[in-house]
Amino acid sequence: METTMRHHSRLNHYSSSRRQLLGLLGTIPLIAHLPVSFAKSTWVPNRPVRLMVPYTPGGGADIVGRILAKALQGISSQPWVVENRPGAAGNIAADLIYASKPDGLTYQITNLDTSVLNTFLYPSRRQKIEAAVPVASIARIGTVLMVRAGLPVRDLAQLAALAKTQSLTYSSWGMGCSAHLGVLLLEQEMKIPEMVHVPYQGGGNAMQALLKGEVDLFLAPMPLAMAHRSGSVTALGYAAAQRSQLWPELPTLQEQGGPSVDLGNWFAVSAPPETSPAVIEAVSDFIQTALADPAMLDSLKAQSMVPFLADNTQLARFIADEKTRWGQVIANAKLNLE
């Protein structure tokens, strides 16, 4: 009873700022325009909670996972411990969440790659991936096409011309990830000869490969791109239909004749199969409460991310829509990794 009272006290503490901030969030670009309904479950964890991240430390999923874990510890009165479980393009973490007890004490950070793309690229794993229960969304990030120091290109046209005269390489955080598929789209629409894909474990390592000159280009998540905005690497374009307010002087790839699709990513939380609706609703409420906290919003903004509000039901619909969009892209690329 005492734990539950503390939980409700924290929710009341955030209630006024939630009402104010939900109004403001509508002005932020890239946020999903979904009606938000806040669940009313009284469940709270009684032990520390595991939050698995399917990539190595330093990438976008790891960053948002640690921001969320810190916020949820204050809201739920229990530690949220981040565990990095990289490998197999995120499928190792997917296997672990599938095998975990549905006791409300284990969750996973998911994204476009792990929740959507992998269901098409690894058909034998689709049932396990789709068995995970959507909980709530967290944030969105944009994507920037960047090239290494010394590569003699300053725009997409120059990159396309260079690729026709010499073999170029690009990094990503794994076969079939959004950074990989984004480059495939670029090659198709710009009629660029096939470049050599060099996958790494995690976005942080993929970015380091570009910084070290091990590869020629990388479709970098916005947090990594912004961190090296003034560095030796060159940003060629923003991979979305409109310019980013975080980097307004950077033209889009679409402006330069590149892919018309938004190559940005998003992050959410999923739970093991058969986790009870009461637990899902409670944790969804925790996450949405965190996203109404100015400290959480500041942490996301500092990492070049924007909040993405969707509860468990809305997130399930959003993922279904993403599968429709990206399933066609993968079919066109004739890509199967099994």
Coordinates of C-alpha atoms in Angstrom, one line a residue:
M1 CA 0.0 0.0 0.0
E2 CA 2.8 2.4 0.9
T3 CA 4.5 1.7 -2.5
T4 CA 1.3 2.3 -4.4
M5 CA 0.8 5.6 -2.5
R6 CA 4.3 6.8 -3.4
H7 CA 3.6 5.9 -7.0
H8 CA 0.4 8.0 -7.1
S9 CA 2.2 10.9 -5.4
R10 CA 4.7 10.9 -8.2
L11 CA 2.1 10.8 -10.8
N12 CA 0.3 13.8 -9.2
H13 CA 3.6 15.6 -9.1
Y14 CA 3.9 15.4 -12.9
S15 CA 0.2 15.9 -13.7
S16 CA 0.3 19.7 -14.2
S17 CA 3.4 19.7 -16.3
R18 CA 2.0 16.9 -18.4
R19 CA -1.1 19.0 -19.4
Q20 CA 1.1 22.0 -20.3
L21 CA 3.7 20.0 -22.2
L22 CA 1.3 17.9 -24.2
G23 CA 0.1 21.1 -25.7
L24 CA 3.6 22.1 -26.6
L25 CA 4.6 18.8 -28.0
G26 CA 2.3 19.3 -31.0
T27 CA 4.7 22.0 -32.2
I28 CA 7.6 19.7 -32.5
P29 CA 8.3 18.2 -35.9
L30 CA 8.5 14.5 -36.5
I31 CA 6.2 13.7 -33.5
A32 CA 3.5 11.2 -34.4
H33 CA 0.0 12.8 -34.4
L34 CA -1.7 10.2 -32.4
P35 CA -4.4 10.8 -29.7
V36 CA -2.9 9.9 -26.4
S37 CA -5.0 8.1 -23.8
F38 CA -3.4 7.6 -20.4
A39 CA -3.9 4.2 -18.7
K40 CA -5.0 4.0 -15.1
S41 CA -3.3 0.9 -13.7
T42 CA -2.1 0.7 -10.1
W43 CA 0.5 -2.0 -10.8
V44 CA 4.1 -1.2 -9.7
P45 CA 7.3 -3.3 -9.8
N46 CA 8.4 -4.8 -6.5
R47 CA 12.0 -5.5 -7.6
P48 CA 14.6 -3.9 -9.9
V49 CA 13.6 -4.0 -13.6
R50 CA 15.7 -5.1 -16.6
L51 CA 15.7 -3.0 -19.7
M52 CA 17.5 -4.8 -22.6
V53 CA 19.1 -2.9 -25.4
P54 CA 19.7 -4.9 -28.6
Y55 CA 22.9 -2.9 -29.5
T56 CA 26.3 -2.0 -28.1
P57 CA 26.7 1.1 -25.9
G58 CA 26.9 4.5 -27.6
G59 CA 24.3 4.1 -30.2
G60 CA 20.8 5.7 -30.4
A61 CA 19.0 2.8 -28.8
D62 CA 21.5 2.7 -25.9
I63 CA 21.2 6.4 -25.3
V64 CA 17.4 6.5 -25.3
G65 CA 17.4 3.4 -23.1
R66 CA 19.5 5.0 -20.4
I67 CA 17.6 8.3 -20.5
L68 CA 14.3 6.3 -20.0
A69 CA 15.8 4.1 -17.3
K70 CA 16.8 7.1 -15.3
A71 CA 13.3 8.6 -15.6
L72 CA 11.5 5.4 -14.8
Q73 CA 13.5 4.8 -11.7
G74 CA 12.1 8.0 -10.2
I75 CA 8.5 7.2 -11.3
S76 CA 8.3 3.5 -10.3
S77 CA 10.5 3.6 -7.2
Q78 CA 12.6 0.7 -8.5
P79 CA 15.9 0.7 -10.4
W80 CA 15.7 0.1 -14.1
V81 CA 18.9 -1.6 -15.1
V82 CA 20.1 -1.3 -18.8
E83 CA 21.6 -4.5 -20.2
N84 CA 23.2 -4.3 -23.6
R85 CA 22.5 -7.5 -25.6
P86 CA 23.9 -6.9 -29.1
G87 CA 24.2 -9.4 -31.9
A88 CA 22.4 -11.0 -34.8
A89 CA 20.9 -7.7 -35.9
G90 CA 19.0 -7.4 -32.7
N91 CA 17.6 -10.9 -32.8
I92 CA 19.6 -12.0 -29.7
A93 CA 17.7 -9.6 -27.6
A94 CA 14.4 -10.6 -29.3
D95 CA 15.1 -14.2 -28.4
L96 CA 15.7 -13.2 -24.8
I97 CA 12.6 -11.1 -24.4
Y98 CA 10.6 -14.0 -26.0
A99 CA 11.9 -16.4 -23.4
S100 CA 11.6 -14.0 -20.4
K101 CA 9.0 -14.4 -17.7
P102 CA 6.0 -12.1 -18.2
D103 CA 6.3 -10.8 -14.6
G104 CA 6.7 -7.1 -15.4
L105 CA 10.4 -7.1 -14.6
T106 CA 11.9 -7.4 -18.1
Y107 CA 11.5 -5.1 -21.1
Q108 CA 13.3 -4.3 -24.3
I109 CA 14.1 -1.2 -26.3
T110 CA 12.8 -1.7 -29.8
N111 CA 13.0 0.3 -33.0
L112 CA 12.3 0.2 -36.7
D113 CA 15.0 -2.4 -37.3
T114 CA 14.1 -4.9 -34.6
S115 CA 10.3 -4.6 -34.6
V116 CA 9.6 -4.1 -38.3
L117 CA 12.5 -4.8 -40.7
N118 CA 13.6 -8.0 -39.0
T119 CA 10.2 -9.6 -39.5
F120 CA 10.8 -9.5 -43.2
L121 CA 14.5 -10.1 -43.3
Y122 CA 14.4 -13.1 -40.9
P123 CA 11.1 -14.9 -41.7
S124 CA 11.8 -17.8 -39.4
R125 CA 12.0 -15.4 -36.4
R126 CA 8.9 -13.4 -37.3
Q127 CA 6.7 -15.3 -34.9
K128 CA 9.0 -14.6 -31.9
I129 CA 9.5 -10.9 -32.8
E130 CA 5.7 -10.3 -33.2
A131 CA 5.0 -12.2 -30.0
A132 CA 6.6 -9.3 -28.0
V133 CA 3.9 -7.0 -26.5
P134 CA 4.1 -3.3 -27.5
V135 CA 4.2 -1.1 -24.4
A136 CA 4.7 2.5 -25.5
S137 CA 6.8 4.7 -27.8
I138 CA 9.6 7.0 -26.6
A139 CA 11.3 9.1 -29.2
R140 CA 12.1 9.7 -32.9
I141 CA 15.4 10.6 -34.5
G142 CA 16.3 11.8 -37.9
T143 CA 19.1 10.4 -40.1
V144 CA 21.9 12.2 -41.9
L145 CA 24.1 11.0 -44.8
M146 CA 27.7 11.6 -43.8
V147 CA 31.0 11.0 -45.6
R148 CA 34.5 10.6 -44.3
A149 CA 37.2 13.2 -44.2
G150 CA 39.1 13.5 -47.5
L151 CA 36.3 12.1 -49.7
P152 CA 36.1 14.7 -52.5
V153 CA 32.3 15.2 -52.4
R154 CA 30.1 18.0 -51.0
D155 CA 26.7 17.0 -52.2
L156 CA 24.7 14.0 -53.4
A157 CA 25.4 14.6 -57.1
Q158 CA 29.1 14.5 -56.5
L159 CA 28.8 11.3 -54.4
A160 CA 26.8 9.6 -57.2
A161 CA 29.5 10.7 -59.8
L162 CA 32.3 9.4 -57.6
A163 CA 30.6 6.1 -57.0
K164 CA 30.5 5.5 -60.8
T165 CA 34.3 5.9 -61.0
Q166 CA 35.4 4.0 -57.9
S167 CA 34.1 1.5 -55.4
L168 CA 32.8 3.1 -52.2
T169 CA 32.1 1.6 -48.8
Y170 CA 29.5 2.3 -46.2
S171 CA 28.9 1.3 -42.6
S172 CA 25.8 0.4 -40.7
W173 CA 24.9 -1.3 -37.4
G174 CA 24.0 -4.6 -39.1
M175 CA 22.8 -6.4 -42.2
G176 CA 19.3 -5.3 -43.1
C177 CA 19.1 -2.4 -40.7
S178 CA 17.6 0.9 -41.7
A179 CA 21.0 2.4 -42.5
H180 CA 21.7 -0.5 -44.8
L181 CA 18.3 -0.4 -46.5
G182 CA 18.5 3.4 -46.8
V183 CA 21.7 3.1 -48.9
L184 CA 20.1 0.5 -51.1
L185 CA 17.3 2.9 -51.8
L186 CA 19.8 5.6 -52.5
E187 CA 21.6 3.4 -55.0
Q188 CA 18.4 2.5 -56.8
E189 CA 16.9 6.0 -57.1
M190 CA 20.2 7.7 -58.0
K191 CA 21.3 4.8 -60.3
I192 CA 24.5 4.5 -58.3
P193 CA 26.6 1.3 -58.7
E194 CA 26.4 -1.0 -55.7
M195 CA 28.6 0.1 -52.9
V196 CA 30.3 -2.3 -50.4
H197 CA 28.4 -2.7 -47.1
V198 CA 30.5 -3.0 -44.0
P199 CA 28.2 -3.9 -41.0
Y200 CA 29.3 -3.2 -37.4
Q201 CA 27.8 -3.9 -34.0
G202 CA 25.9 -0.8 -33.0
G203 CA 25.6 2.7 -34.4
G204 CA 28.4 4.0 -32.2
N205 CA 30.9 1.6 -33.8
A206 CA 29.5 2.4 -37.3
M207 CA 30.2 6.1 -36.6
Q208 CA 33.6 5.4 -35.3
A209 CA 34.4 3.5 -38.5
L210 CA 33.5 6.6 -40.5
L211 CA 35.6 8.9 -38.2
K212 CA 38.6 6.6 -38.6
G213 CA 38.3 6.5 -42.4
E214 CA 37.5 2.8 -42.5
V215 CA 34.5 3.4 -44.7
D216 CA 33.4 6.2 -47.0
L217 CA 29.9 7.0 -45.8
F218 CA 27.3 6.3 -43.2
L219 CA 23.6 7.1 -42.8
A220 CA 24.0 8.4 -39.2
P221 CA 21.3 8.7 -36.6
M222 CA 20.9 12.4 -35.7
P223 CA 22.4 12.1 -32.2
L224 CA 25.6 10.7 -33.7
A225 CA 25.6 13.2 -36.6
M226 CA 25.0 16.2 -34.4
A227 CA 27.8 15.1 -32.1
H228 CA 30.3 15.4 -35.0
R229 CA 28.6 18.3 -36.8
S230 CA 31.7 20.4 -36.5
G231 CA 34.2 17.6 -37.0
S232 CA 36.2 16.2 -39.9
V233 CA 33.3 14.3 -41.5
T234 CA 30.9 16.0 -44.0
A235 CA 27.1 15.9 -43.8
L236 CA 25.6 15.7 -47.3
G237 CA 21.9 15.7 -46.5
Y238 CA 19.1 15.0 -44.1
A239 CA 17.1 11.8 -45.0
A240 CA 13.5 13.1 -44.7
A241 CA 10.9 15.0 -46.7
Q242 CA 11.5 18.2 -44.8
R243 CA 14.6 19.8 -43.3
S244 CA 15.3 19.3 -39.6
Q245 CA 14.7 22.2 -37.3
L246 CA 17.7 20.9 -35.4
W247 CA 19.9 21.5 -38.5
P248 CA 17.9 23.8 -40.8
E249 CA 20.8 24.7 -43.1
L250 CA 21.3 21.0 -44.1
P251 CA 19.4 20.2 -47.3
T252 CA 17.4 17.0 -47.5
L253 CA 18.4 14.1 -49.7
Q254 CA 15.0 14.5 -51.4
E255 CA 15.9 18.0 -52.4
Q256 CA 19.0 16.6 -54.1
G257 CA 17.1 13.9 -56.0
G258 CA 17.5 11.2 -53.4
P259 CA 15.0 8.8 -51.7
S260 CA 11.6 10.2 -51.1
V261 CA 11.0 8.1 -47.9
D262 CA 11.8 9.2 -44.4
L263 CA 14.8 7.2 -43.3
G264 CA 14.6 8.3 -39.7
N265 CA 14.2 5.8 -36.8
W266 CA 12.1 5.6 -33.7
F267 CA 12.3 3.9 -30.3
A268 CA 9.8 2.1 -28.2
V269 CA 9.5 -0.5 -25.4
S270 CA 8.2 -4.0 -25.7
A271 CA 7.5 -6.7 -23.1
P272 CA 7.6 -10.5 -23.0
P273 CA 4.7 -12.4 -24.5
E274 CA 1.7 -12.9 -22.2
T275 CA 2.6 -10.0 -20.0
S276 CA -0.7 -9.0 -18.4
P277 CA -2.7 -6.0 -19.7
A278 CA -2.5 -4.4 -16.2
V279 CA 1.3 -4.4 -16.3
I280 CA 1.4 -3.2 -19.9
E281 CA -0.9 -0.3 -19.1
A282 CA 1.0 0.7 -16.0
V283 CA 4.4 0.8 -17.7
S284 CA 2.9 2.6 -20.7
D285 CA 1.6 5.2 -18.2
F286 CA 5.1 5.4 -16.5
I287 CA 6.7 6.1 -19.9
Q288 CA 4.1 8.7 -20.9
T289 CA 4.5 10.3 -17.5
A290 CA 8.2 10.5 -18.1
L291 CA 7.6 12.1 -21.4
A292 CA 5.7 14.9 -19.7
D293 CA 8.6 15.7 -17.4
P294 CA 10.7 18.7 -18.6
A295 CA 13.9 16.9 -17.4
M296 CA 13.2 14.0 -19.7
L297 CA 12.4 16.3 -22.6
D298 CA 15.6 18.2 -22.1
S299 CA 17.6 14.9 -22.1
L300 CA 16.0 13.9 -25.4
K301 CA 16.6 17.3 -26.9
A302 CA 20.3 17.2 -25.8
Q303 CA 20.6 14.0 -27.8
S304 CA 18.9 15.4 -30.9
M305 CA 15.8 13.4 -30.3
V306 CA 12.1 14.4 -30.2
P307 CA 9.4 12.8 -28.0
F308 CA 7.1 10.3 -29.7
L309 CA 3.8 9.7 -27.7
A310 CA 1.9 6.5 -28.3
D311 CA 0.4 4.2 -25.7
N312 CA 0.4 0.4 -26.1
T313 CA -2.6 0.2 -28.4
Q314 CA -1.5 3.1 -30.6
L315 CA 2.0 1.8 -30.8
A316 CA 0.7 -1.6 -32.1
R317 CA -1.2 0.3 -34.9
F318 CA 1.8 2.4 -35.7
I319 CA 4.1 -0.7 -36.0
A320 CA 1.5 -2.3 -38.4
D321 CA 1.6 0.7 -40.6
E322 CA 5.4 0.7 -40.6
K323 CA 5.3 -3.0 -41.8
T324 CA 3.2 -2.0 -44.7
R325 CA 5.6 0.7 -45.7
W326 CA 8.9 -1.1 -45.2
G327 CA 7.7 -4.5 -46.4
Q328 CA 7.3 -3.1 -49.9
V329 CA 10.8 -1.5 -49.7
I330 CA 12.4 -4.8 -48.7
A331 CA 10.4 -6.7 -51.4
N332 CA 11.7 -4.3 -54.1
A333 CA 15.2 -4.8 -52.9
K334 CA 14.7 -8.7 -52.9
L335 CA 16.5 -8.8 -49.6
N336 CA 16.3 -11.9 -47.4
L337 CA 19.0 -12.6 -44.8
E338 CA 18.2 -16.2 -44.0

